[in-house]
Structure formats: structure tokens, C-alpha cells
Amino acid sequence: MVDTSSIIPVLVGTDVNIYGMARSFHEAYGVKSHCIGVAALAMTKDSQICDVTVVDHFKENEEFVAALLDMAKKYGKPGVKPILITAGDEYTELAIRNREALEDTYIIPYPSVKVLDSVYYKDHFYQQCEENHLPYPKTVVVNQENYEQKVADLALAFPVAMKPADAAQQIAMDFPGQRKAYKFTAKDQILTMLKRTYDAGYRGNFLLQDFIPGGDTAMYTINFYADLDSNVRQMTMGRQLLQDPSDFLVGNYVATFIEYHQDIEARLAKFIKNMGYTGFGNFDLKYDVRDQEFKLIELNPRQGRSGFYTTASGHNLIKPMVEDRVFHQPFTAPELAKNDYLWLGVNPDDAVANVTDPEIKKHMQTLIDDGKWGNTLEYPADKSFLRNHRIKKYYASYKARFAAKNEGK
């Protein structure tokens, strides 16, 4: 029988990502999680499987460290390190860069600063891909000093994708037209958004990329956990089916099929090992029909926002980490998801109604009818009436969100 007294989750954030991790801990070990963030969001507020501590200025470095040390004093036990789980780029970077101040107190299942810097900035990540012979979109890197000339000389065919190399810095800003990623059909559009972003104070590089053809269903995601020896203990690949229609959540997905693709998963496991990567991670990829290759888009040094699709499909996201970092069980073989399953971030009828591919629609409906689907936020063991009422309204709100998006087309 597992000694759950040594499992103390402290979760940084209060969003859907964090609720998925709290649910994973609860499903696997029956333990309650302790969340901390700048606000009590609907996903975790009033939950019975996690409590929430709100801290003003928590995203500032000193407040972040001080608040987490206080959490460890409050919830920790003699001889037991709480497990620190983060959501989002800002919190993850803060945890990794403050590892020295926190690692005597917490288990931190995320990569080192050295590895972070090699993958977090997307231009650095593509250099890693180049060195490891992994495919990625043709890319031109621009900065504040040279972007006008480089755009003038741009040889990429339109449409062109654009994204910040430092996503956390850009997403924390507020300016008209701000997105996690862009798709442009002309050079003047690129210039306008680059000028607007740099005028707002962004100081990082931007990446201009060959836009790989295909819609949402060409996008793929991979969640993985690599142990202290950089062995991949778990990997789950999902095919994205439908993007969130909300402007402020563009780039996040709300429907995912579990799919197993042996070649790319094996190559990425080798890549992770070569990098010396440890902890949770999340790849984004796009399948390019032109050469039938999965092209790497980015590596997030954390579990994905919709990472609960791993747990929902029967491969609990946190168990390999706990077995490695808490119970020190040796690595044997990777756990690879091969089952047919559908994860949703919206109600089933809204998902099916807004996917356009008839074959995908049909398969989604089959899985729904067979009960081979799930979402993150509706957890029968979390019996909070207030929270569950709020979550039903949250999922119901997507009908209007999709309608507004479709009317705007």
C-alpha cells in the first residue's frame, strides 16, 4: 500500500492546468493539493480536492519565493519535501530560476536553468532541433534593430507565421492585436505588429516562419515526464481537433484525440535524453503533408494547459513523477499511450458541431457514444456544489463563444 503521507502537492496557479494536476494527484493517491496564485479562478475556487491561497504581487520574484517558503512551512512535514507543480510560462520560469532558493524545501520536477534557456527561447530551441536532426519550420529570426530590413528581404512564401521567442515576456504585455502567435498574408501586416509590440516594450526576438498548411487537425501535442536520469517514463501524443474560439485563449485547444506515432515519439525520447532534460514537458508539433513529417513548433518546460488528456485517457500524469521523485523507483520502460480516446475542453455537442472534417466528426461522436471521452473540470469526487455549478456555466458559455467566432468569419 502506498504511503500517501509523503505526497504533499503545492500547485502554483489556479487555472484549468492546475486543476488537472490536482485531480491527477487526487485520482492516483487521494491527496488534497494546496494551490497558490494571484487570484482564485473558477476552476479551483471552492474545490474539495484543492484549497487556494491568494498572494498579491505573487509573480514578483521576492514575493514568489517568500510565499512558497511560507506554504512549505504551513503544509510540509518533517523529512518530507512538498512537490512543486507550476502552470504557465511565468510561474514555471520563476520556479526554475529560483531553484537554488527552493530546492532544499521542494521537489521541483522541471528542468535546470541551463536546459530551460536552451528550449524556452524558441530561437534557441530551433538550434537544438538543428543539432539533433529534428524537423522544424523554416525560420527567420528578427530583433528590434533589424526587423525592418529582414522583413523587406523576407524570402518566405505567404502566409507567414510569427511568434515571439520569449512568449512569457510578450504575453504579459497589453497592446492592441496581441496574440500568442500570428498568421500574416503581407509584409506590411508583419511590420505593423512588430512595431506595435516593440513600442509596447517587448525586447526579445521574433520568429518569422514558413506556415505549414493545414488547420487545427494538423496540430499535435505531446506530454512527457523525464526522470532524474533523463529517461522518458511517460509520453502521450494527442492530435488537436478544435481551437478555443476565445480571442484571449487563441492557440489553446479544446478537443484532442489520443494518437500513437512510434517514430516521432522515439526520436523525441532520444532528444530529451541527449539534452539532459528532467521533469515535465510539452511539445507542440504540426504535421506537414508536403513532406509527411511532424515539424517541431516548441517545447514548453512544463505540462501542457490541456495536459489532463493524459490522465483522462488512463495514464495518470503525475504517477511517473511521484514514483521517480518520491518513492525512488527505478526506470524500467516508458509508458506510451496507445488507446483510442477523446479529451474535451468544451461540452461534447459544441465540440462535434464546430469540427468541420466529417470523418473526424464521426469518430468523435463514436467515442462520445461509447463513453471513451472526458474533460478536466467535471470530477465526480469533487462534490462542491458552488464550484460545480460554476463549472457547468463555464462549459455552457462556449456555445456563445463559438457562435460569436463563427459570425466574425
CSV table of C-alpha atoms in Angstrom, one decimal:
chain,number,residue,atom,x,y,z
A,1,MET,CA,0.0,0.0,0.0
A,2,VAL,CA,1.3,3.5,-0.9
A,3,ASP,CA,2.3,5.8,1.9
A,4,THR,CA,0.5,8.9,0.9
A,5,SER,CA,1.8,10.9,3.8
A,6,SER,CA,4.9,11.7,1.8
A,7,ILE,CA,2.9,13.2,-1.1
A,8,ILE,CA,2.2,16.9,-0.5
A,9,PRO,CA,1.4,18.8,-3.7
A,10,VAL,CA,1.9,22.6,-3.8
A,11,LEU,CA,0.5,23.8,-7.1
A,12,VAL,CA,1.4,27.2,-8.4
A,13,GLY,CA,-1.6,28.7,-10.3
A,14,THR,CA,-5.3,28.3,-10.0
A,15,ASP,CA,-6.4,27.6,-13.6
A,16,VAL,CA,-7.5,24.6,-15.6
A,17,ASN,CA,-4.0,23.3,-15.9
A,18,ILE,CA,-3.6,23.3,-12.1
A,19,TYR,CA,-7.0,21.7,-11.5
A,20,GLY,CA,-6.0,18.9,-13.9
A,21,MET,CA,-2.9,18.3,-11.8
A,22,ALA,CA,-4.8,18.4,-8.5
A,23,ARG,CA,-7.3,16.0,-10.0
A,24,SER,CA,-4.4,13.7,-11.1
A,25,PHE,CA,-3.0,13.7,-7.6
A,26,HIS,CA,-6.4,13.0,-6.1
A,27,GLU,CA,-7.2,10.2,-8.5
A,28,ALA,CA,-3.9,8.5,-8.0
A,29,TYR,CA,-3.4,8.9,-4.3
A,30,GLY,CA,-6.5,10.5,-2.7
A,31,VAL,CA,-4.5,13.5,-1.5
A,32,LYS,CA,-5.6,17.2,-1.4
A,33,SER,CA,-3.5,19.8,-3.2
A,34,HIS,CA,-2.6,23.3,-2.0
A,35,CYS,CA,-2.8,25.9,-4.7
A,36,ILE,CA,-1.3,29.4,-4.7
A,37,GLY,CA,-1.8,32.2,-7.2
A,38,VAL,CA,-2.7,35.9,-7.7
A,39,ALA,CA,-6.5,35.1,-7.9
A,40,ALA,CA,-8.9,32.3,-7.1
A,41,LEU,CA,-10.1,31.3,-10.6
A,42,ALA,CA,-13.4,29.4,-11.2
A,43,MET,CA,-11.6,26.2,-11.9
A,44,THR,CA,-10.2,25.8,-8.4
A,45,LYS,CA,-12.3,28.1,-6.3
A,46,ASP,CA,-14.4,26.3,-3.7
A,47,SER,CA,-13.0,22.9,-4.7
A,48,GLN,CA,-12.9,20.0,-2.3
A,49,ILE,CA,-9.8,18.5,-3.8
A,50,CYS,CA,-7.6,21.6,-3.5
A,51,ASP,CA,-7.5,24.8,-1.4
A,52,VAL,CA,-6.4,28.2,-2.7
A,53,THR,CA,-4.1,30.8,-1.2
A,54,VAL,CA,-4.2,34.2,-2.9
A,55,VAL,CA,-1.0,36.3,-2.7
A,56,ASP,CA,-0.7,39.9,-4.1
A,57,HIS,CA,2.3,40.5,-6.3
A,58,PHE,CA,3.0,36.8,-6.4
A,59,LYS,CA,4.6,37.0,-9.9
A,60,GLU,CA,7.3,39.2,-8.5
A,61,ASN,CA,10.5,37.3,-7.7
A,62,GLU,CA,10.8,38.0,-4.0
A,63,GLU,CA,7.1,37.6,-3.2
A,64,PHE,CA,7.1,34.3,-5.2
A,65,VAL,CA,10.0,32.8,-3.2
A,66,ALA,CA,8.7,34.1,0.2
A,67,ALA,CA,5.2,32.9,-0.4
A,68,LEU,CA,6.3,29.4,-1.4
A,69,LEU,CA,8.6,29.0,1.6
A,70,ASP,CA,5.6,30.0,3.8
A,71,MET,CA,3.5,27.4,2.0
A,72,ALA,CA,6.1,24.7,2.8
A,73,LYS,CA,6.1,25.7,6.5
A,74,LYS,CA,2.3,25.5,6.6
A,75,TYR,CA,1.8,22.3,4.8
A,76,GLY,CA,5.1,20.4,4.9
A,77,LYS,CA,6.1,17.7,7.4
A,78,PRO,CA,9.4,16.8,9.0
A,79,GLY,CA,11.5,14.9,6.5
A,80,VAL,CA,9.0,15.3,3.6
A,81,LYS,CA,9.5,17.8,0.8
A,82,PRO,CA,6.3,19.1,-0.8
A,83,ILE,CA,6.1,18.7,-4.6
A,84,LEU,CA,6.1,22.0,-6.5
A,85,ILE,CA,3.9,21.9,-9.7
A,86,THR,CA,3.6,25.0,-11.9
A,87,ALA,CA,1.3,26.2,-14.6
A,88,GLY,CA,2.1,28.7,-17.3
A,89,ASP,CA,5.3,30.1,-18.6
A,90,GLU,CA,5.8,32.8,-16.0
A,91,TYR,CA,5.4,30.6,-12.9
A,92,THR,CA,7.5,27.8,-14.4
A,93,GLU,CA,10.3,30.2,-15.2
A,94,LEU,CA,10.2,31.7,-11.7
A,95,ALA,CA,10.4,28.2,-10.1
A,96,ILE,CA,13.3,27.1,-12.3
A,97,ARG,CA,15.3,30.3,-11.9
A,98,ASN,CA,14.7,30.3,-8.1
A,99,ARG,CA,15.6,26.6,-7.8
A,100,GLU,CA,18.6,27.3,-5.5
A,101,ALA,CA,16.3,29.1,-3.0
A,102,LEU,CA,13.6,26.4,-3.2
A,103,GLU,CA,15.2,23.0,-3.8
A,104,ASP,CA,16.1,22.4,-0.2
A,105,THR,CA,12.4,22.7,0.6
A,106,TYR,CA,10.7,21.4,-2.5
A,107,ILE,CA,10.8,18.6,-5.1
A,108,ILE,CA,10.9,20.6,-8.4
A,109,PRO,CA,10.1,18.3,-11.3
A,110,TYR,CA,11.2,20.7,-14.0
A,111,PRO,CA,14.4,21.1,-16.0
A,112,SER,CA,17.6,23.0,-15.0
A,113,VAL,CA,18.2,26.7,-15.8
A,114,LYS,CA,20.7,25.5,-18.4
A,115,VAL,CA,18.2,23.3,-20.2
A,116,LEU,CA,15.4,25.9,-19.8
A,117,ASP,CA,17.5,28.5,-21.6
A,118,SER,CA,18.2,26.0,-24.4
A,119,VAL,CA,14.5,25.4,-25.1
A,120,TYR,CA,12.5,28.2,-23.6
A,121,TYR,CA,13.5,30.8,-26.1
A,122,LYS,CA,12.2,29.5,-29.4
A,123,ASP,CA,15.2,30.6,-31.4
A,124,HIS,CA,17.5,28.6,-29.0
A,125,PHE,CA,15.1,25.6,-29.3
A,126,TYR,CA,15.3,25.5,-33.1
A,127,GLN,CA,19.1,25.5,-32.8
A,128,GLN,CA,18.7,22.4,-30.6
A,129,CYS,CA,16.5,20.8,-33.3
A,130,GLU,CA,19.1,21.6,-35.9
A,131,GLU,CA,21.8,19.9,-33.9
A,132,ASN,CA,19.6,16.8,-33.2
A,133,HIS,CA,18.4,16.5,-36.8
A,134,LEU,CA,14.8,17.1,-36.0
A,135,PRO,CA,12.5,18.8,-38.5
A,136,TYR,CA,11.1,22.3,-37.7
A,137,PRO,CA,9.6,25.1,-39.9
A,138,LYS,CA,11.9,27.2,-42.0
A,139,THR,CA,12.6,30.2,-39.7
A,140,VAL,CA,13.9,33.8,-39.9
A,141,VAL,CA,14.9,35.4,-36.6
A,142,VAL,CA,14.4,39.2,-36.3
A,143,ASN,CA,15.0,41.7,-33.5
A,144,GLN,CA,14.2,45.3,-32.7
A,145,GLU,CA,17.2,46.6,-34.6
A,146,ASN,CA,17.0,44.6,-37.8
A,147,TYR,CA,13.3,43.7,-38.3
A,148,GLU,CA,12.6,46.3,-40.9
A,149,GLN,CA,15.4,45.2,-43.2
A,150,LYS,CA,14.8,41.5,-42.6
A,151,VAL,CA,11.1,41.8,-43.4
A,152,ALA,CA,12.0,43.8,-46.5
A,153,ASP,CA,14.3,40.9,-47.6
A,154,LEU,CA,12.0,38.1,-46.4
A,155,ALA,CA,12.0,35.2,-48.9
A,156,LEU,CA,9.4,33.1,-47.1
A,157,ALA,CA,6.2,32.5,-49.1
A,158,PHE,CA,3.0,33.8,-47.6
A,159,PRO,CA,1.1,33.1,-45.4
A,160,VAL,CA,3.9,33.6,-42.8
A,161,ALA,CA,3.6,32.6,-39.1
A,162,MET,CA,5.0,34.9,-36.5
A,163,LYS,CA,5.6,34.3,-32.8
A,164,PRO,CA,7.8,35.8,-30.0
A,165,ALA,CA,10.9,34.0,-29.0
A,166,ASP,CA,10.2,34.9,-25.4
A,167,ALA,CA,6.5,34.0,-25.1
A,168,ALA,CA,6.2,34.9,-21.4
A,169,GLN,CA,7.5,38.4,-21.8
A,170,GLN,CA,5.2,39.1,-24.7
A,171,ILE,CA,2.0,37.6,-23.2
A,172,ALA,CA,2.4,39.6,-20.0
A,173,MET,CA,2.1,42.8,-22.0
A,174,ASP,CA,-1.1,44.5,-23.2
A,175,PHE,CA,-1.4,46.1,-26.6
A,176,PRO,CA,-3.9,46.1,-29.5
A,177,GLY,CA,-3.9,42.9,-31.5
A,178,GLN,CA,-1.8,40.9,-29.0
A,179,ARG,CA,-1.7,37.2,-29.7
A,180,LYS,CA,0.4,34.2,-28.8
A,181,ALA,CA,1.0,33.6,-32.5
A,182,TYR,CA,0.1,35.3,-35.7
A,183,LYS,CA,-0.6,34.5,-39.3
A,184,PHE,CA,0.1,37.2,-41.9
A,185,THR,CA,-0.5,37.5,-45.6
A,186,ALA,CA,1.6,40.6,-46.4
A,187,LYS,CA,4.8,42.2,-45.2
A,188,ASP,CA,3.1,45.4,-44.1
A,189,GLN,CA,1.0,43.4,-41.6
A,190,ILE,CA,4.2,41.9,-40.1
A,191,LEU,CA,5.8,45.3,-39.8
A,192,THR,CA,2.8,46.9,-38.1
A,193,MET,CA,2.6,44.2,-35.4
A,194,LEU,CA,6.3,44.1,-34.8
A,195,LYS,CA,6.4,47.9,-34.4
A,196,ARG,CA,3.4,47.8,-32.1
A,197,THR,CA,5.0,45.1,-29.9
A,198,TYR,CA,8.4,46.7,-29.7
A,199,ASP,CA,6.8,50.1,-29.0
A,200,ALA,CA,4.9,48.4,-26.1
A,201,GLY,CA,8.2,47.4,-24.5
A,202,TYR,CA,9.0,43.9,-25.8
A,203,ARG,CA,12.7,43.4,-26.1
A,204,GLY,CA,13.1,39.8,-27.3
A,205,ASN,CA,13.5,38.3,-30.8
A,206,PHE,CA,10.6,37.3,-33.1
A,207,LEU,CA,10.4,34.3,-35.4
A,208,LEU,CA,9.0,34.5,-38.9
A,209,GLN,CA,8.2,31.1,-40.2
A,210,ASP,CA,7.0,29.1,-43.1
A,211,PHE,CA,3.4,28.5,-42.4
A,212,ILE,CA,2.7,24.7,-42.6
A,213,PRO,CA,-0.6,24.1,-44.4
A,214,GLY,CA,-3.5,22.5,-42.5
A,215,GLY,CA,-5.9,23.6,-39.9
A,216,ASP,CA,-6.4,22.7,-36.2
A,217,THR,CA,-6.4,18.9,-37.0
A,218,ALA,CA,-2.8,19.1,-38.3
A,219,MET,CA,-1.6,20.2,-34.8
A,220,TYR,CA,-0.3,17.7,-32.3
A,221,THR,CA,0.8,17.9,-28.7
A,222,ILE,CA,3.0,15.6,-26.6
A,223,ASN,CA,3.1,15.5,-22.8
A,224,PHE,CA,6.0,13.7,-21.2
A,225,TYR,CA,7.8,13.1,-17.9
A,226,ALA,CA,11.6,12.5,-17.9
A,227,ASP,CA,13.2,11.2,-14.7
A,228,LEU,CA,16.4,12.4,-13.0
A,229,ASP,CA,18.4,10.3,-15.5
A,230,SER,CA,16.5,11.9,-18.4
A,231,ASN,CA,14.7,8.7,-19.2
A,232,VAL,CA,11.2,9.3,-20.6
A,233,ARG,CA,8.9,7.4,-18.2
A,234,GLN,CA,5.7,8.6,-19.8
A,235,MET,CA,4.7,10.1,-23.2
A,236,THR,CA,1.3,10.8,-24.5
A,237,MET,CA,0.7,12.2,-28.0
A,238,GLY,CA,-2.6,13.9,-28.9
A,239,ARG,CA,-4.0,15.2,-32.2
A,240,GLN,CA,-5.6,18.6,-31.8
A,241,LEU,CA,-9.1,18.9,-33.3
A,242,LEU,CA,-10.5,22.2,-32.3
A,243,GLN,CA,-9.1,25.6,-31.1
A,244,ASP,CA,-10.5,27.7,-28.3
A,245,PRO,CA,-12.7,30.4,-30.0
A,246,SER,CA,-11.9,33.0,-27.4
A,247,ASP,CA,-9.5,35.7,-28.6
A,248,PHE,CA,-7.6,35.7,-25.3
A,249,LEU,CA,-7.1,31.9,-25.5
A,250,VAL,CA,-6.1,31.7,-29.1
A,251,GLY,CA,-3.6,28.8,-29.6
A,252,ASN,CA,-5.2,26.7,-26.8
A,253,TYR,CA,-7.2,23.6,-27.9
A,254,VAL,CA,-10.4,22.2,-26.6
A,255,ALA,CA,-10.6,18.8,-28.3
A,256,THR,CA,-7.9,16.2,-28.6
A,257,PHE,CA,-7.6,12.6,-29.9
A,258,ILE,CA,-5.0,10.3,-28.3
A,259,GLU,CA,-2.8,9.0,-31.1
A,260,TYR,CA,0.4,7.0,-31.0
A,261,HIS,CA,3.2,7.7,-33.6
A,262,GLN,CA,6.1,5.5,-32.9
A,263,ASP,CA,8.8,7.1,-35.0
A,264,ILE,CA,8.5,10.7,-33.8
A,265,GLU,CA,7.9,9.7,-30.2
A,266,ALA,CA,11.1,7.5,-30.2
A,267,ARG,CA,13.1,10.4,-31.8
A,268,LEU,CA,11.8,12.9,-29.2
A,269,ALA,CA,12.6,10.5,-26.3
A,270,LYS,CA,16.2,10.3,-27.6
A,271,PHE,CA,16.2,14.2,-28.0
A,272,ILE,CA,15.1,14.5,-24.3
A,273,LYS,CA,17.8,12.1,-23.2
A,274,ASN,CA,20.5,13.9,-25.2
A,275,MET,CA,19.6,17.3,-23.7
A,276,GLY,CA,19.7,16.0,-20.1
A,277,TYR,CA,16.1,17.2,-19.7
A,278,THR,CA,14.4,16.3,-16.5
A,279,GLY,CA,10.8,16.7,-15.3
A,280,PHE,CA,7.6,17.6,-17.1
A,281,GLY,CA,7.5,18.9,-20.6
A,282,ASN,CA,5.1,19.5,-23.5
A,283,PHE,CA,6.0,19.5,-27.3
A,284,ASP,CA,3.8,21.3,-29.9
A,285,LEU,CA,4.1,19.9,-33.4
A,286,LYS,CA,2.4,20.3,-36.8
A,287,TYR,CA,2.1,17.6,-39.4
A,288,ASP,CA,3.3,18.8,-42.8
A,289,VAL,CA,1.6,16.9,-45.6
A,290,ARG,CA,4.1,18.3,-48.1
A,291,ASP,CA,6.9,16.0,-46.8
A,292,GLN,CA,4.9,13.9,-44.4
A,293,GLU,CA,6.9,15.0,-41.4
A,294,PHE,CA,6.0,16.2,-37.9
A,295,LYS,CA,7.6,19.6,-37.6
A,296,LEU,CA,8.5,20.8,-34.1
A,297,ILE,CA,7.0,24.1,-33.1
A,298,GLU,CA,8.1,24.5,-29.5
A,299,LEU,CA,9.0,22.7,-26.2
A,300,ASN,CA,7.2,24.1,-23.1
A,301,PRO,CA,9.2,23.2,-20.0
A,302,ARG,CA,6.0,22.1,-18.1
A,303,GLN,CA,2.9,20.0,-18.7
A,304,GLY,CA,0.5,21.5,-21.3
A,305,ARG,CA,-2.5,23.5,-20.4
A,306,SER,CA,-4.7,20.6,-21.6
A,307,GLY,CA,-2.3,18.1,-20.2
A,308,PHE,CA,-5.1,16.3,-18.3
A,309,TYR,CA,-5.8,14.5,-21.5
A,310,THR,CA,-3.0,12.2,-20.4
A,311,THR,CA,-4.7,11.3,-17.1
A,312,ALA,CA,-8.2,11.2,-18.6
A,313,SER,CA,-7.0,8.6,-21.2
A,314,GLY,CA,-5.9,6.3,-18.4
A,315,HIS,CA,-2.2,7.3,-18.0
A,316,ASN,CA,-2.1,9.4,-14.8
A,317,LEU,CA,0.2,12.4,-15.4
A,318,ILE,CA,1.7,12.6,-12.0
A,319,LYS,CA,2.3,8.9,-11.1
A,320,PRO,CA,5.6,8.5,-13.0
A,321,MET,CA,6.9,11.7,-11.3
A,322,VAL,CA,5.9,10.5,-7.8
A,323,GLU,CA,7.4,7.0,-8.4
A,324,ASP,CA,10.6,8.7,-9.5
A,325,ARG,CA,11.0,11.6,-7.2
A,326,VAL,CA,9.2,10.5,-4.0
A,327,PHE,CA,9.4,6.7,-4.0
A,328,HIS,CA,12.7,6.4,-6.0
A,329,GLN,CA,11.5,3.5,-8.1
A,330,PRO,CA,14.0,2.5,-10.9
A,331,PHE,CA,13.2,3.2,-14.5
A,332,THR,CA,12.0,0.1,-16.4
A,333,ALA,CA,10.3,1.1,-19.7
A,334,PRO,CA,8.4,4.1,-21.0
A,335,GLU,CA,4.6,4.2,-20.6
A,336,LEU,CA,3.2,5.1,-24.0
A,337,ALA,CA,-0.4,5.9,-24.6
A,338,LYS,CA,-1.9,3.9,-27.5
A,339,ASN,CA,-5.6,3.8,-26.6
A,340,ASP,CA,-8.4,5.5,-28.6
A,341,TYR,CA,-9.7,8.4,-26.5
A,342,LEU,CA,-11.2,11.9,-26.8
A,343,TRP,CA,-10.4,14.7,-24.3
A,344,LEU,CA,-12.6,17.8,-24.4
A,345,GLY,CA,-12.4,21.3,-23.0
A,346,VAL,CA,-16.0,22.1,-24.0
A,347,ASN,CA,-19.3,20.3,-24.0
A,348,PRO,CA,-19.5,17.3,-26.4
A,349,ASP,CA,-22.2,18.8,-28.6
A,350,ASP,CA,-20.3,22.1,-29.0
A,351,ALA,CA,-17.1,20.2,-29.9
A,352,VAL,CA,-18.8,18.0,-32.6
A,353,ALA,CA,-20.7,20.9,-34.0
A,354,ASN,CA,-17.6,23.0,-34.6
A,355,VAL,CA,-15.3,20.4,-36.1
A,356,THR,CA,-15.6,20.6,-39.9
A,357,ASP,CA,-13.9,17.3,-41.0
A,358,PRO,CA,-16.7,14.7,-41.5
A,359,GLU,CA,-14.6,11.7,-40.7
A,360,ILE,CA,-13.2,13.3,-37.5
A,361,LYS,CA,-16.7,14.4,-36.5
A,362,LYS,CA,-17.9,10.8,-37.0
A,363,HIS,CA,-15.1,9.4,-34.9
A,364,MET,CA,-15.6,11.9,-32.1
A,365,GLN,CA,-19.3,11.0,-31.9
A,366,THR,CA,-18.4,7.3,-31.8
A,367,LEU,CA,-16.1,7.8,-28.9
A,368,ILE,CA,-18.6,10.0,-27.1
A,369,ASP,CA,-21.3,7.4,-27.6
A,370,ASP,CA,-19.0,4.7,-26.3
A,371,GLY,CA,-18.1,6.7,-23.2
A,372,LYS,CA,-14.5,7.0,-24.3
A,373,TRP,CA,-14.1,10.7,-23.6
A,374,GLY,CA,-13.6,13.0,-20.6
A,375,ASN,CA,-12.9,16.6,-19.6
A,376,THR,CA,-10.7,18.2,-16.9
A,377,LEU,CA,-13.1,20.1,-14.7
A,378,GLU,CA,-16.1,17.9,-14.1
A,379,TYR,CA,-14.8,15.5,-11.5
A,380,PRO,CA,-17.4,13.4,-9.6
A,381,ALA,CA,-15.2,13.1,-6.5
A,382,ASP,CA,-15.2,16.9,-6.2
A,383,LYS,CA,-18.6,17.5,-4.7
A,384,SER,CA,-18.5,21.2,-4.2
A,385,PHE,CA,-22.0,22.5,-5.2
A,386,LEU,CA,-20.8,26.1,-5.7
A,387,ARG,CA,-17.8,25.1,-7.9
A,388,ASN,CA,-19.7,22.5,-9.9
A,389,HIS,CA,-22.5,25.0,-10.7
A,390,ARG,CA,-19.9,27.5,-11.8
A,391,ILE,CA,-18.1,24.9,-14.0
A,392,LYS,CA,-21.4,23.9,-15.8
A,393,LYS,CA,-21.9,27.6,-16.6
A,394,TYR,CA,-18.3,27.9,-17.8
A,395,TYR,CA,-18.7,25.0,-20.2
A,396,ALA,CA,-22.1,26.3,-21.3
A,397,SER,CA,-20.6,29.7,-22.1
A,398,TYR,CA,-18.7,28.1,-25.1
A,399,LYS,CA,-21.9,27.9,-27.2
A,400,ALA,CA,-22.0,31.7,-27.4
A,401,ARG,CA,-18.2,31.9,-27.8
A,402,PHE,CA,-18.3,29.6,-30.8
A,403,ALA,CA,-21.3,31.5,-32.3
A,404,ALA,CA,-19.5,34.8,-31.9
A,405,LYS,CA,-16.4,33.4,-33.6
A,406,ASN,CA,-18.4,31.9,-36.4
A,407,GLU,CA,-20.3,35.2,-37.0
A,408,GLY,CA,-17.0,37.0,-37.2
A,409,LYS,CA,-15.6,34.8,-40.0
